[in-house]
Tab-separated table of C-alpha atoms and ligand atoms in Angstrom:
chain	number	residue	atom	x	y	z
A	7	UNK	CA	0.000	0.000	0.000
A	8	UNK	CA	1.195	3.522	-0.494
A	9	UNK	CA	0.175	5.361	2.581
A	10	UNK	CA	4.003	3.772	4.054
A	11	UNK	CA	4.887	7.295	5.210
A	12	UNK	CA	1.448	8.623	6.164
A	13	UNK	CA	2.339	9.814	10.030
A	14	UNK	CA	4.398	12.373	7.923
A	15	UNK	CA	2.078	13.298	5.029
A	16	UNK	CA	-0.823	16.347	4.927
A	17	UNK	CA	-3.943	15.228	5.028
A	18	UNK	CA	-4.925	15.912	1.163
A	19	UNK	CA	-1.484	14.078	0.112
A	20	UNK	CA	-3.383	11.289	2.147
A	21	UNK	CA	-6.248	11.384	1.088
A	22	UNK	CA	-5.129	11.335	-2.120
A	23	UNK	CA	-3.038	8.131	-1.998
A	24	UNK	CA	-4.291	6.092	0.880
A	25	UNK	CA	-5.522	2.396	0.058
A	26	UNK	CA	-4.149	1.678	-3.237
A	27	UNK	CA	-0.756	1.195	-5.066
A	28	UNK	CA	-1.435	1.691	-8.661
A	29	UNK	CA	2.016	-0.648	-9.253
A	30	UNK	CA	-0.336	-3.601	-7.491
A	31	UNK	CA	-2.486	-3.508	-10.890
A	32	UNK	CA	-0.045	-2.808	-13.553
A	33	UNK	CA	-0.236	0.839	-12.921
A	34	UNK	CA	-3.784	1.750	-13.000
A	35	UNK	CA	-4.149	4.858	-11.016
A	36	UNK	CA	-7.348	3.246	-9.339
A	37	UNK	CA	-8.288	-0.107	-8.065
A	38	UNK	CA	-10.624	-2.416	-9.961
A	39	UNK	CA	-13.964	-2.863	-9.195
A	40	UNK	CA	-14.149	-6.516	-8.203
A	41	UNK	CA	-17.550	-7.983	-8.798
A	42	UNK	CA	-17.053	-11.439	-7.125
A	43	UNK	CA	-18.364	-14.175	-5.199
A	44	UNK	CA	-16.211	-17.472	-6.404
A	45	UNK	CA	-12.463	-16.757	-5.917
A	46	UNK	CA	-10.766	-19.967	-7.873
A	47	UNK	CA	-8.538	-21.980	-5.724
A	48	UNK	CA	-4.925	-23.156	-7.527
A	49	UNK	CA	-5.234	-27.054	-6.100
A	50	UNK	CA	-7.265	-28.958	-3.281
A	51	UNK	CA	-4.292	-28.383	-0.711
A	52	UNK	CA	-4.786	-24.539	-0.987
A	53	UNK	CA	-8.332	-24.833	-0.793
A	54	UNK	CA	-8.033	-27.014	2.299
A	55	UNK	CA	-5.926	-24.528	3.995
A	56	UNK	CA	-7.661	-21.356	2.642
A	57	UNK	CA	-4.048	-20.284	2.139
A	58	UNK	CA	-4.937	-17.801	0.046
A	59	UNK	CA	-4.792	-13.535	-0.015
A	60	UNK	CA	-8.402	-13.210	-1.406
A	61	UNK	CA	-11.143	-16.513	-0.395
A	62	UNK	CA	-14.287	-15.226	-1.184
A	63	UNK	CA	-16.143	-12.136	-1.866
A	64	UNK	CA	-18.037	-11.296	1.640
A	65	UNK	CA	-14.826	-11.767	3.106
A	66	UNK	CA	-13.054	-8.857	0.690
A	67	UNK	CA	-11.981	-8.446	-2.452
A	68	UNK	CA	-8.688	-5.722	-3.594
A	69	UNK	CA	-11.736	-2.853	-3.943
A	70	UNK	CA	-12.865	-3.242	-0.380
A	71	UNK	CA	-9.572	-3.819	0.719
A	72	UNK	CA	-8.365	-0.399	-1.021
A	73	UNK	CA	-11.255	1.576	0.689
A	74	UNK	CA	-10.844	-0.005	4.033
A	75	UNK	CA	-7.266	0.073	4.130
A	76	UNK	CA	-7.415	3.933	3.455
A	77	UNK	CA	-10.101	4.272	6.172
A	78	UNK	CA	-7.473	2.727	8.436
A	79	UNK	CA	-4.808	5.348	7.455
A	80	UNK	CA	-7.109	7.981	8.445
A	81	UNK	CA	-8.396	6.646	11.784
A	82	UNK	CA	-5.759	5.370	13.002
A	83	UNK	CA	-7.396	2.081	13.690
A	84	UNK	CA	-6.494	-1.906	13.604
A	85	UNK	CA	-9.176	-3.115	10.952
A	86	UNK	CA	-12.144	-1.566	9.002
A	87	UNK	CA	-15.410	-2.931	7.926
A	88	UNK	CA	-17.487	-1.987	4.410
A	89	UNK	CA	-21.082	-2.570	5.095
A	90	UNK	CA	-24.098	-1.611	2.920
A	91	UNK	CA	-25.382	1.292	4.885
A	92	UNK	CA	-24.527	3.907	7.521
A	93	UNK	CA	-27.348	2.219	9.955
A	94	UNK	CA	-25.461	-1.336	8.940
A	95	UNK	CA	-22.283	0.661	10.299
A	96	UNK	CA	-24.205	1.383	13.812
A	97	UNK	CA	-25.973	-2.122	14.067
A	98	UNK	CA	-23.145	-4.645	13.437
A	99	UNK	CA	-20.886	-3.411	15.862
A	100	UNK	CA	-23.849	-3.125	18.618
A	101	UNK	CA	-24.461	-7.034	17.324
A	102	UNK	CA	-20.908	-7.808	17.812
A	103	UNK	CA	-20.411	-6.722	21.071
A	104	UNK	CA	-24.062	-7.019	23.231
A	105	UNK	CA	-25.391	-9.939	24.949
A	106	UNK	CA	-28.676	-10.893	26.568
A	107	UNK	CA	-28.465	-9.478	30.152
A	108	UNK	CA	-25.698	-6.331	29.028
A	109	UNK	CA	-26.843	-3.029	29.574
A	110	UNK	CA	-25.966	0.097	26.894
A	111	UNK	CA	-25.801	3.713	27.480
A	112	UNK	CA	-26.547	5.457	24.173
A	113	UNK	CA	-26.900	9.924	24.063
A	114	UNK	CA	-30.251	10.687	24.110
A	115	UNK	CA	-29.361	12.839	20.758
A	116	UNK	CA	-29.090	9.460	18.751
A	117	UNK	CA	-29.364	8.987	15.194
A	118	UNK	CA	-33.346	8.159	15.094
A	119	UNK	CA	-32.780	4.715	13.405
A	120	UNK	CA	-30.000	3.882	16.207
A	121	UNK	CA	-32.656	3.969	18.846
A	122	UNK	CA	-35.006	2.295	17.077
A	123	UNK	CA	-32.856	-0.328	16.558
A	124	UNK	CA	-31.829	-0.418	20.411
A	125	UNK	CA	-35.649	0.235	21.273
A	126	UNK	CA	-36.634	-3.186	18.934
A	127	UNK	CA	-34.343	-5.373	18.004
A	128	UNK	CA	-31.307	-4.951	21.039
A	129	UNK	CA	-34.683	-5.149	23.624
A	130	UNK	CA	-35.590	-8.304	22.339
A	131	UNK	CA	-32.791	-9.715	22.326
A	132	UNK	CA	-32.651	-9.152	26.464
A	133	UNK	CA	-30.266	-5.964	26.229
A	134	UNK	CA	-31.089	-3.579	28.707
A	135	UNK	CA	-31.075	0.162	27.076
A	136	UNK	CA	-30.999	3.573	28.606
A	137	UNK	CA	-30.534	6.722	27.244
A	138	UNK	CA	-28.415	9.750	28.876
A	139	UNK	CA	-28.080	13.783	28.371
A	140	UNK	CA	-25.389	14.852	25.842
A	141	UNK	CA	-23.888	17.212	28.258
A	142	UNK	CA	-23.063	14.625	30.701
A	143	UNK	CA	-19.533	13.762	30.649
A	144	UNK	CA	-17.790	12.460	33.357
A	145	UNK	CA	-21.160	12.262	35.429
A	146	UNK	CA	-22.108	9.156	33.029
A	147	UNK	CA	-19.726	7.497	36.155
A	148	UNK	CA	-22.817	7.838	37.911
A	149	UNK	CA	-25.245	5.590	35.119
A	150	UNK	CA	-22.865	2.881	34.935
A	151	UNK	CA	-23.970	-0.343	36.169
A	152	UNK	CA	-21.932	-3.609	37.120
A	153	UNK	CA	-23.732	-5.099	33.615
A	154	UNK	CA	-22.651	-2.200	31.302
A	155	UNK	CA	-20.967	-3.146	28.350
A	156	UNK	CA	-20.969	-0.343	25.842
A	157	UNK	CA	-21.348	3.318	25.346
A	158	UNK	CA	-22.757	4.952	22.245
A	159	UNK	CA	-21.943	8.265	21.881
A	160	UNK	CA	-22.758	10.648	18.886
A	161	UNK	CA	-21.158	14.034	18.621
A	162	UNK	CA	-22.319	16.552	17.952
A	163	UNK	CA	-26.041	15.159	18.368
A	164	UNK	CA	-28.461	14.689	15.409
A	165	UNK	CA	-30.290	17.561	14.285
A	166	UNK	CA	-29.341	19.787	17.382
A	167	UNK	CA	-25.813	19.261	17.189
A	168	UNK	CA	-25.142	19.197	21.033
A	169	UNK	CA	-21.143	18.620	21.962
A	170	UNK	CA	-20.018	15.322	23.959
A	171	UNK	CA	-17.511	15.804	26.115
A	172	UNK	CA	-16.002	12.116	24.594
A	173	UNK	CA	-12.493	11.907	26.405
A	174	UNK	CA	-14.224	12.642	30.196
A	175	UNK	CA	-16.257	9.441	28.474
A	176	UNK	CA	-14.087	7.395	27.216
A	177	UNK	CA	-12.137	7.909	30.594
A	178	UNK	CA	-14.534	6.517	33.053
A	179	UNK	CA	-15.357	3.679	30.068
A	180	UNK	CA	-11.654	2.384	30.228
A	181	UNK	CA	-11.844	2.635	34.235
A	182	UNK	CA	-14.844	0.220	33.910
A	183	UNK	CA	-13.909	-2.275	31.104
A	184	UNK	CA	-16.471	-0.465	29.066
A	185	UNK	CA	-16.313	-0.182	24.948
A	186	UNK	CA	-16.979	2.582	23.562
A	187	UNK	CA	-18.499	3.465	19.868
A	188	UNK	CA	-18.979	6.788	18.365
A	189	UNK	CA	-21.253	8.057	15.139
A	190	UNK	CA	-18.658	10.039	13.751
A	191	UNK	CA	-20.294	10.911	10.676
A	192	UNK	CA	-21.004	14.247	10.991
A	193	UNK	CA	-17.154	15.205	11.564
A	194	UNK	CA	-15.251	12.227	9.222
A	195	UNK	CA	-12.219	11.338	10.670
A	196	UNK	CA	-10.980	14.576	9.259
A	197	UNK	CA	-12.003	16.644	11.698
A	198	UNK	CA	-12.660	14.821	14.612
A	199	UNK	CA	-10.198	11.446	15.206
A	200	UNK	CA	-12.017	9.006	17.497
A	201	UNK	CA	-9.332	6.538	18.367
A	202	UNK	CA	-7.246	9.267	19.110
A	203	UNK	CA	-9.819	10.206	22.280
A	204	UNK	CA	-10.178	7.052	23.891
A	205	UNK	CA	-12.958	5.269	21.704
A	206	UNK	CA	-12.345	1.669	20.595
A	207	UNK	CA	-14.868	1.963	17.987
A	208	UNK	CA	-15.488	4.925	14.950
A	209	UNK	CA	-19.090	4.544	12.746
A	210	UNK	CA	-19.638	6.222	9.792
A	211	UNK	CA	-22.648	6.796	7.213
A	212	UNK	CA	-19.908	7.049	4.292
A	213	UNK	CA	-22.929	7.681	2.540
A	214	UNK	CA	-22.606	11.287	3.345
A	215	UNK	CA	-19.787	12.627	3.174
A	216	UNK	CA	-17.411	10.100	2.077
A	217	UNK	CA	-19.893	9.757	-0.859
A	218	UNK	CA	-20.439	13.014	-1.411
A	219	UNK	CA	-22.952	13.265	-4.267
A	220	UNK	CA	-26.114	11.848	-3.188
A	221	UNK	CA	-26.027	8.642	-5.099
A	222	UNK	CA	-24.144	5.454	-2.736
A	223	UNK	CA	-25.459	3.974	0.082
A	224	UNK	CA	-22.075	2.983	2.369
A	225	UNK	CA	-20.950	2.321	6.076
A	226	UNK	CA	-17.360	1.937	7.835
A	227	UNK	CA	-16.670	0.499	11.096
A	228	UNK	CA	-12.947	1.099	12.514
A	229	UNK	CA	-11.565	-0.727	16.029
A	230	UNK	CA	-8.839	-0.418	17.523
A	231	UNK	CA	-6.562	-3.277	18.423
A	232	UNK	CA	-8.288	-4.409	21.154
A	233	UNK	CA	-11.767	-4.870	19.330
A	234	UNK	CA	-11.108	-5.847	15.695
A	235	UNK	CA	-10.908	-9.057	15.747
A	236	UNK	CA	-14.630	-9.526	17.413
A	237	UNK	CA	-15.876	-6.677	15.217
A	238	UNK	CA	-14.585	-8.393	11.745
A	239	UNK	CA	-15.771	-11.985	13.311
A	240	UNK	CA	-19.170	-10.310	13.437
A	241	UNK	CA	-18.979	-8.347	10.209
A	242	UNK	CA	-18.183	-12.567	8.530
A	243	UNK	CA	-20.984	-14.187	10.606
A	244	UNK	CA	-23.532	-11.768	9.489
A	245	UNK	CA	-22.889	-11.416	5.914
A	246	UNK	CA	-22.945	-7.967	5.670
A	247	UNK	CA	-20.236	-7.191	3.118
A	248	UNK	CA	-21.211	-3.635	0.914
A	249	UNK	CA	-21.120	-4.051	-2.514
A	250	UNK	CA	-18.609	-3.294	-5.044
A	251	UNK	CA	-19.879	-0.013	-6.790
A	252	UNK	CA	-20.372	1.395	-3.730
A	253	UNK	CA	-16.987	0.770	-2.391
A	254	UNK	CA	-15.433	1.772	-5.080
A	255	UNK	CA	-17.178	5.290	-5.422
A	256	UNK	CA	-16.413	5.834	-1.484
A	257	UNK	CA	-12.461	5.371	-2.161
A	258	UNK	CA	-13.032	7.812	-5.117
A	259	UNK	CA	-15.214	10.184	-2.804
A	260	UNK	CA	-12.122	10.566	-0.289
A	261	UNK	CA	-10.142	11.435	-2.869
A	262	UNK	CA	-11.536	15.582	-2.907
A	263	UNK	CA	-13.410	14.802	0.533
A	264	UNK	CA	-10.752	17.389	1.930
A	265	UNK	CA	-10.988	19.969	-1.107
A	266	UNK	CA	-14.789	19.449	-0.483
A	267	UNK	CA	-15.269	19.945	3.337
A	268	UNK	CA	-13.367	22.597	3.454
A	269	UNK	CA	-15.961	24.281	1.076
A	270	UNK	CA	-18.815	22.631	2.920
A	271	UNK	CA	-17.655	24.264	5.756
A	272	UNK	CA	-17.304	28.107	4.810
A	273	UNK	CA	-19.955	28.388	3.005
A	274	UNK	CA	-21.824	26.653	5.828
A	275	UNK	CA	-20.197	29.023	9.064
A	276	UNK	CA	-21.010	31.939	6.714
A	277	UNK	CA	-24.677	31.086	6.549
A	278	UNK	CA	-25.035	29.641	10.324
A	279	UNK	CA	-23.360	33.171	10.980
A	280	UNK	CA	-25.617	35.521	8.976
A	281	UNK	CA	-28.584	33.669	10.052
A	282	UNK	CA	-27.879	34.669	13.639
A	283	UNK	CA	-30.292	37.285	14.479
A	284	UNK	CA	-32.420	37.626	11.417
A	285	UNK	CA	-36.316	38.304	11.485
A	286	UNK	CA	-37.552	34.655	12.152
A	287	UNK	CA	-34.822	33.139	13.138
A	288	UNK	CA	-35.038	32.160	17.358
A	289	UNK	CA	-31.421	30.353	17.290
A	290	UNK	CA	-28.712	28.721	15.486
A	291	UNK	CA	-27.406	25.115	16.225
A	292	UNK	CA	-24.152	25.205	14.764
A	293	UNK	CA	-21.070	23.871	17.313
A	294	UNK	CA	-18.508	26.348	15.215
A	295	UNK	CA	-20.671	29.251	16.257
A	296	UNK	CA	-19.237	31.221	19.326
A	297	UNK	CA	-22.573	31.296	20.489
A	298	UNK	CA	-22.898	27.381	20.660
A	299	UNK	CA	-22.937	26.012	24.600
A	300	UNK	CA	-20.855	22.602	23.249
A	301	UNK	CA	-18.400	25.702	21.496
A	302	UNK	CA	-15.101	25.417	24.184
A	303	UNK	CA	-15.387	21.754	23.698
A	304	UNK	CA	-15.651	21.825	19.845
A	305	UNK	CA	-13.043	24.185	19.777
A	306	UNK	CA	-10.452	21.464	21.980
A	307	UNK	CA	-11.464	18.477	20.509
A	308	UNK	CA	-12.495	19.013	16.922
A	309	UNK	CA	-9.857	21.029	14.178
A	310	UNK	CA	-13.406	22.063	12.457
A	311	UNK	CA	-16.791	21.922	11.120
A	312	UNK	CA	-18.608	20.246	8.172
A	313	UNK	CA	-21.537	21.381	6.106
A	314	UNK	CA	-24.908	20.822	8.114
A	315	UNK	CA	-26.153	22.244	11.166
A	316	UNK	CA	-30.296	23.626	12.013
A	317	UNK	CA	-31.580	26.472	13.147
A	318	UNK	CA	-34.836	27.341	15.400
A	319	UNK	CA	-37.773	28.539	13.233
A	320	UNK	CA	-40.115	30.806	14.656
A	321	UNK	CA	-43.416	29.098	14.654
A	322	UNK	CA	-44.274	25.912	14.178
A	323	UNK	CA	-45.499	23.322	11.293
A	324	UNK	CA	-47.353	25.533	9.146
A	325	UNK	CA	-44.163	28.204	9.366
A	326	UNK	CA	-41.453	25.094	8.702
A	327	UNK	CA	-43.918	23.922	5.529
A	328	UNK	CA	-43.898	27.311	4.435
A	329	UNK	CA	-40.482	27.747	4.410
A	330	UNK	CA	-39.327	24.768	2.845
A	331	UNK	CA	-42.286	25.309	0.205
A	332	UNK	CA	-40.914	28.600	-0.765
A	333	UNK	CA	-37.281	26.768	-1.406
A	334	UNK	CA	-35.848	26.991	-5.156
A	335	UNK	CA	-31.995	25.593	-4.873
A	336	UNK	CA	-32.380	23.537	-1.946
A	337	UNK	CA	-33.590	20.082	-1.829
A	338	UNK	CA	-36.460	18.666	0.552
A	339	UNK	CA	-34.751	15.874	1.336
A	340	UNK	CA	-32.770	13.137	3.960
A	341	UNK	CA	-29.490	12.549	4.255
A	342	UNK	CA	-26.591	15.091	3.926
A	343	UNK	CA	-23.159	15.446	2.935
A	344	UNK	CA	-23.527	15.835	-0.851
A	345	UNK	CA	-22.719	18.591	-3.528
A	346	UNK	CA	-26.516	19.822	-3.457
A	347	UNK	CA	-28.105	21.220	-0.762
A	348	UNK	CA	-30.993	19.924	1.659
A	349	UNK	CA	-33.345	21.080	4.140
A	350	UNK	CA	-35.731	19.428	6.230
A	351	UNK	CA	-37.633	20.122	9.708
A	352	UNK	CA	-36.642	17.829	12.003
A	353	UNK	CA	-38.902	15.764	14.743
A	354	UNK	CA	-37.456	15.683	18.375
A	355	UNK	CA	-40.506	13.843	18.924
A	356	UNK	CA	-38.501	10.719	19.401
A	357	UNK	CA	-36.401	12.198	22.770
A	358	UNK	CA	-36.861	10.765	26.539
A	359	UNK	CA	-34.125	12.950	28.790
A	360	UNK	CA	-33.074	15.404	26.779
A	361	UNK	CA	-36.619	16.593	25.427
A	362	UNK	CA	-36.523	20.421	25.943
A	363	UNK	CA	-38.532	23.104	24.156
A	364	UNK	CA	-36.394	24.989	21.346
A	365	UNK	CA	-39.128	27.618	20.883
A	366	UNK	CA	-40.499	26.784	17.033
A	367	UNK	CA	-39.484	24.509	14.284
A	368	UNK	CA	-35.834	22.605	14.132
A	369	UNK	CA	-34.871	23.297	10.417
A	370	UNK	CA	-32.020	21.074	9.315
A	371	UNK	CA	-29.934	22.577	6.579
A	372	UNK	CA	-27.131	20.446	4.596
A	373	UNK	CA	-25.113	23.445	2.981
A	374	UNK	CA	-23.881	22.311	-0.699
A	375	UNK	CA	-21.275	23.376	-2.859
A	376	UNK	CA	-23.247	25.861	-4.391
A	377	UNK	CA	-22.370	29.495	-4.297
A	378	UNK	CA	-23.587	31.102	-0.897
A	379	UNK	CA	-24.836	34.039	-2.033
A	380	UNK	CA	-27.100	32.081	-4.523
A	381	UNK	CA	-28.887	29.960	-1.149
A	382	UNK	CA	-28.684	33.283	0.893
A	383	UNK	CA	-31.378	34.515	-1.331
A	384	UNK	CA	-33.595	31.179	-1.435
A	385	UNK	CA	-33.360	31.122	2.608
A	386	UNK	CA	-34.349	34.746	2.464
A	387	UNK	CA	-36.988	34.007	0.416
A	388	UNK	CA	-38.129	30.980	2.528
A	389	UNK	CA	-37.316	33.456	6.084
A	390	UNK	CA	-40.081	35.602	4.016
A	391	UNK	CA	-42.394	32.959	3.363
A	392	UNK	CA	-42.688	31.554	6.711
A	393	UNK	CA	-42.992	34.995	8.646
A	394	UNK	CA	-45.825	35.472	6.183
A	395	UNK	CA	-47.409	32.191	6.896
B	414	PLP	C1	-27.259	9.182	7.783
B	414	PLP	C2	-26.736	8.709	9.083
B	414	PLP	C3	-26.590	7.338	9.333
B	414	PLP	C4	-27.085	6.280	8.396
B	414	PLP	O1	-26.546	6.299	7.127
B	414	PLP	P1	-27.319	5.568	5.912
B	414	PLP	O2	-26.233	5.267	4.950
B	414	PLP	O3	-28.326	6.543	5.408
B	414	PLP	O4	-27.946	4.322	6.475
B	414	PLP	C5	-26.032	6.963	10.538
B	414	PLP	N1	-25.661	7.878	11.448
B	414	PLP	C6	-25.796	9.192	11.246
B	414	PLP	C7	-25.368	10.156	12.289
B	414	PLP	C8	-26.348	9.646	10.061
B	414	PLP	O5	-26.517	10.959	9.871
């Protein structure tokens, strides 16, 4: 592999080269995409032995082995997983690592599909869940129980983008024998590096931005030492290998991911920023904001922001319809992390400790790569719309 001298290389010169050696395929500059199941076997001795790099195709090919490889480079971690969804990402390490009778801690600010999977599926299977405040830090001392096995974190939290204080977290974890897992999507291991803060194990929807353009459907799941063997023992008895185009077009999304957070990111502090304050506007939810109450922690743990973030809409469903109604350039939509831009109103509905009144409508904006003073004017004209509604 290529990334030999990565400890010393900028991140871009990474992210350029991590995962593949083009000299491994007779100097392509990109891996092939490997569409495979059978992988042929020279003699029944070999076969016997499985002494062989590649054995089958759910347990990798050189594609999935070029994106997770480069994964590895970034995080810092033992092993990676490719699995066929973000939500695949958060579910196979939670299967890998719970057991009737374990209890798990998860932030109360969860991914909505993460707790319905721990409501459902981890509940039936005799896990004991319980949710906890995303300000609580070193106080989550105080949930742990003598059966607690993992803690899910997610920073910052969906749609309200609240700040964990992860290494007071990961601190009392260690004291305890506890794992730990963070959703890292929202930061890639660009801006915020799990591993590098305690947590054994770093989730991503590469669907967003990994991906980048709206169009793959793609999780990663890095451990550290100490975890990747059960992780990747997990990832082979369930099956859940991603498939080939997708992996491919993730390794090929990392390539500008750097060139294309960066932009994500101005454009998106410039319109958090200049939202602050206008007619209609109650609040911003943006952890690069000064104004943020997660911003001294942000500002220590994370070298900085990516593209989405909501504000507070004054008013309530008829204002949020009539705002995203009035919307020309961005997209009703879910999902983030792509070149266009998205907005939806979001439901805390779904909340059990951290439920608090925000004072109107939680509008989730994905900022794109288009030009900012182009969506100024369609959120002014949406800003219109709803104080008219
Ligand atoms: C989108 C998202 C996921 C799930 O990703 P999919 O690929 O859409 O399944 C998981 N976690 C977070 C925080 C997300 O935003």
């Amino acid at each position: 592999m290529s990334d030999g001298n990565s400890k010393s290389q900028g991140i871009n010169t990474k992210l350029a080269h991590a995962g593949y050696a083009p000299r491994d395929f007779h100097g392509f500059v990109n891996p092939p995409v490997v569409h495979a199941s059978t992988v042929l076997f020279p003699d029944a001795q070999t076969m016997r032995t499985r002494n062989l790099r590649y054995t089958y195709g759910t347990r990798g090919t050189p594609t999935s082995e070029a994106l997770c490889t480069a994964i590895d480079s970034l995080e810092g971690s033992a092993g990676t997983i490719a699995v066929p969804s973000g939500l695949a990402a958060v579910t196979v390490p939670l299967l890998a690592f719970l057991s009737a009778g374990d209890h798990i801690l998860l932030v109360d600010t969860i991914y909505f599909p993460t707790r319905r999977f721990a409501d459902t599926m981890l509940k039936r299977l005799g896990v004991e869940v319980e949710y906890y405040e995303p300000e609580i830090g070193a106080d989550i001392a105080k949930l742990v129980k003598p059966n607690t096995r993992v803690i899910f974190t997610e920073s910052p939290g969906s749609n309200t983008y609240e700040i964990q204080d992860i290494p007071a977290i990961t601190a009392v974890a260690r004291e305890h024998g506890i794992i730990t897992m963070l959703d890292n999507t929202w930061a890639t291991p660009l801006l915020f590096k799990p591993l590098d803060h305690g947590v054994d194990i770093s989730i991503h929807a590469a669907t967003k931005y990994p991906g980048g353009h709206s169009d793959i459907l793609l999780g990663t799941v890095s451990a550290n030492e100490k975890c990747w063997e059960q992780l990747y023992n997990t990832y082979l008895t369930l099956g859940t290998c991603a498939g080939p185009d997708d992996v491919y077009q993730g390794l090929r999304g990392l390539r500008t991911m750097g060139l294309r957070l960066k932009h994500h990111e101005a454009s998106a502090l410039e319109i958090a920023r200049w939202l602050e304050g206008r007619p209609g506007v109650v609040k911003v939810l943006h952890p690069g904001l000064e104004s943020h109450p997660g911003h001294a922690i942000f500002k220590r743990d994370f070298s900085g922001s990516s593209g989405t973030f909501s504000f507070v809409l004054e008013g309530g469903e008829a204002q949020a319809d009539a705002f995203l109604d009035a919307l020309r350039i961005f997209g009703l939509g879910y999902s983030w992390g792509g070149y266009d831009s998205l907005a939806v109103n979001a439901s805390l509905a779904d909340r059990t400790v951290a439920s608090r009144d925000y004072g109107g409508a939680i509008m989730r904006l994905h900022i794109g790569v288009e030009d900012v003073a182009d969506l100024m004017s369609d959120i002014e004209g949406a800003l219109a719309a709803a104080l008219a509604a």
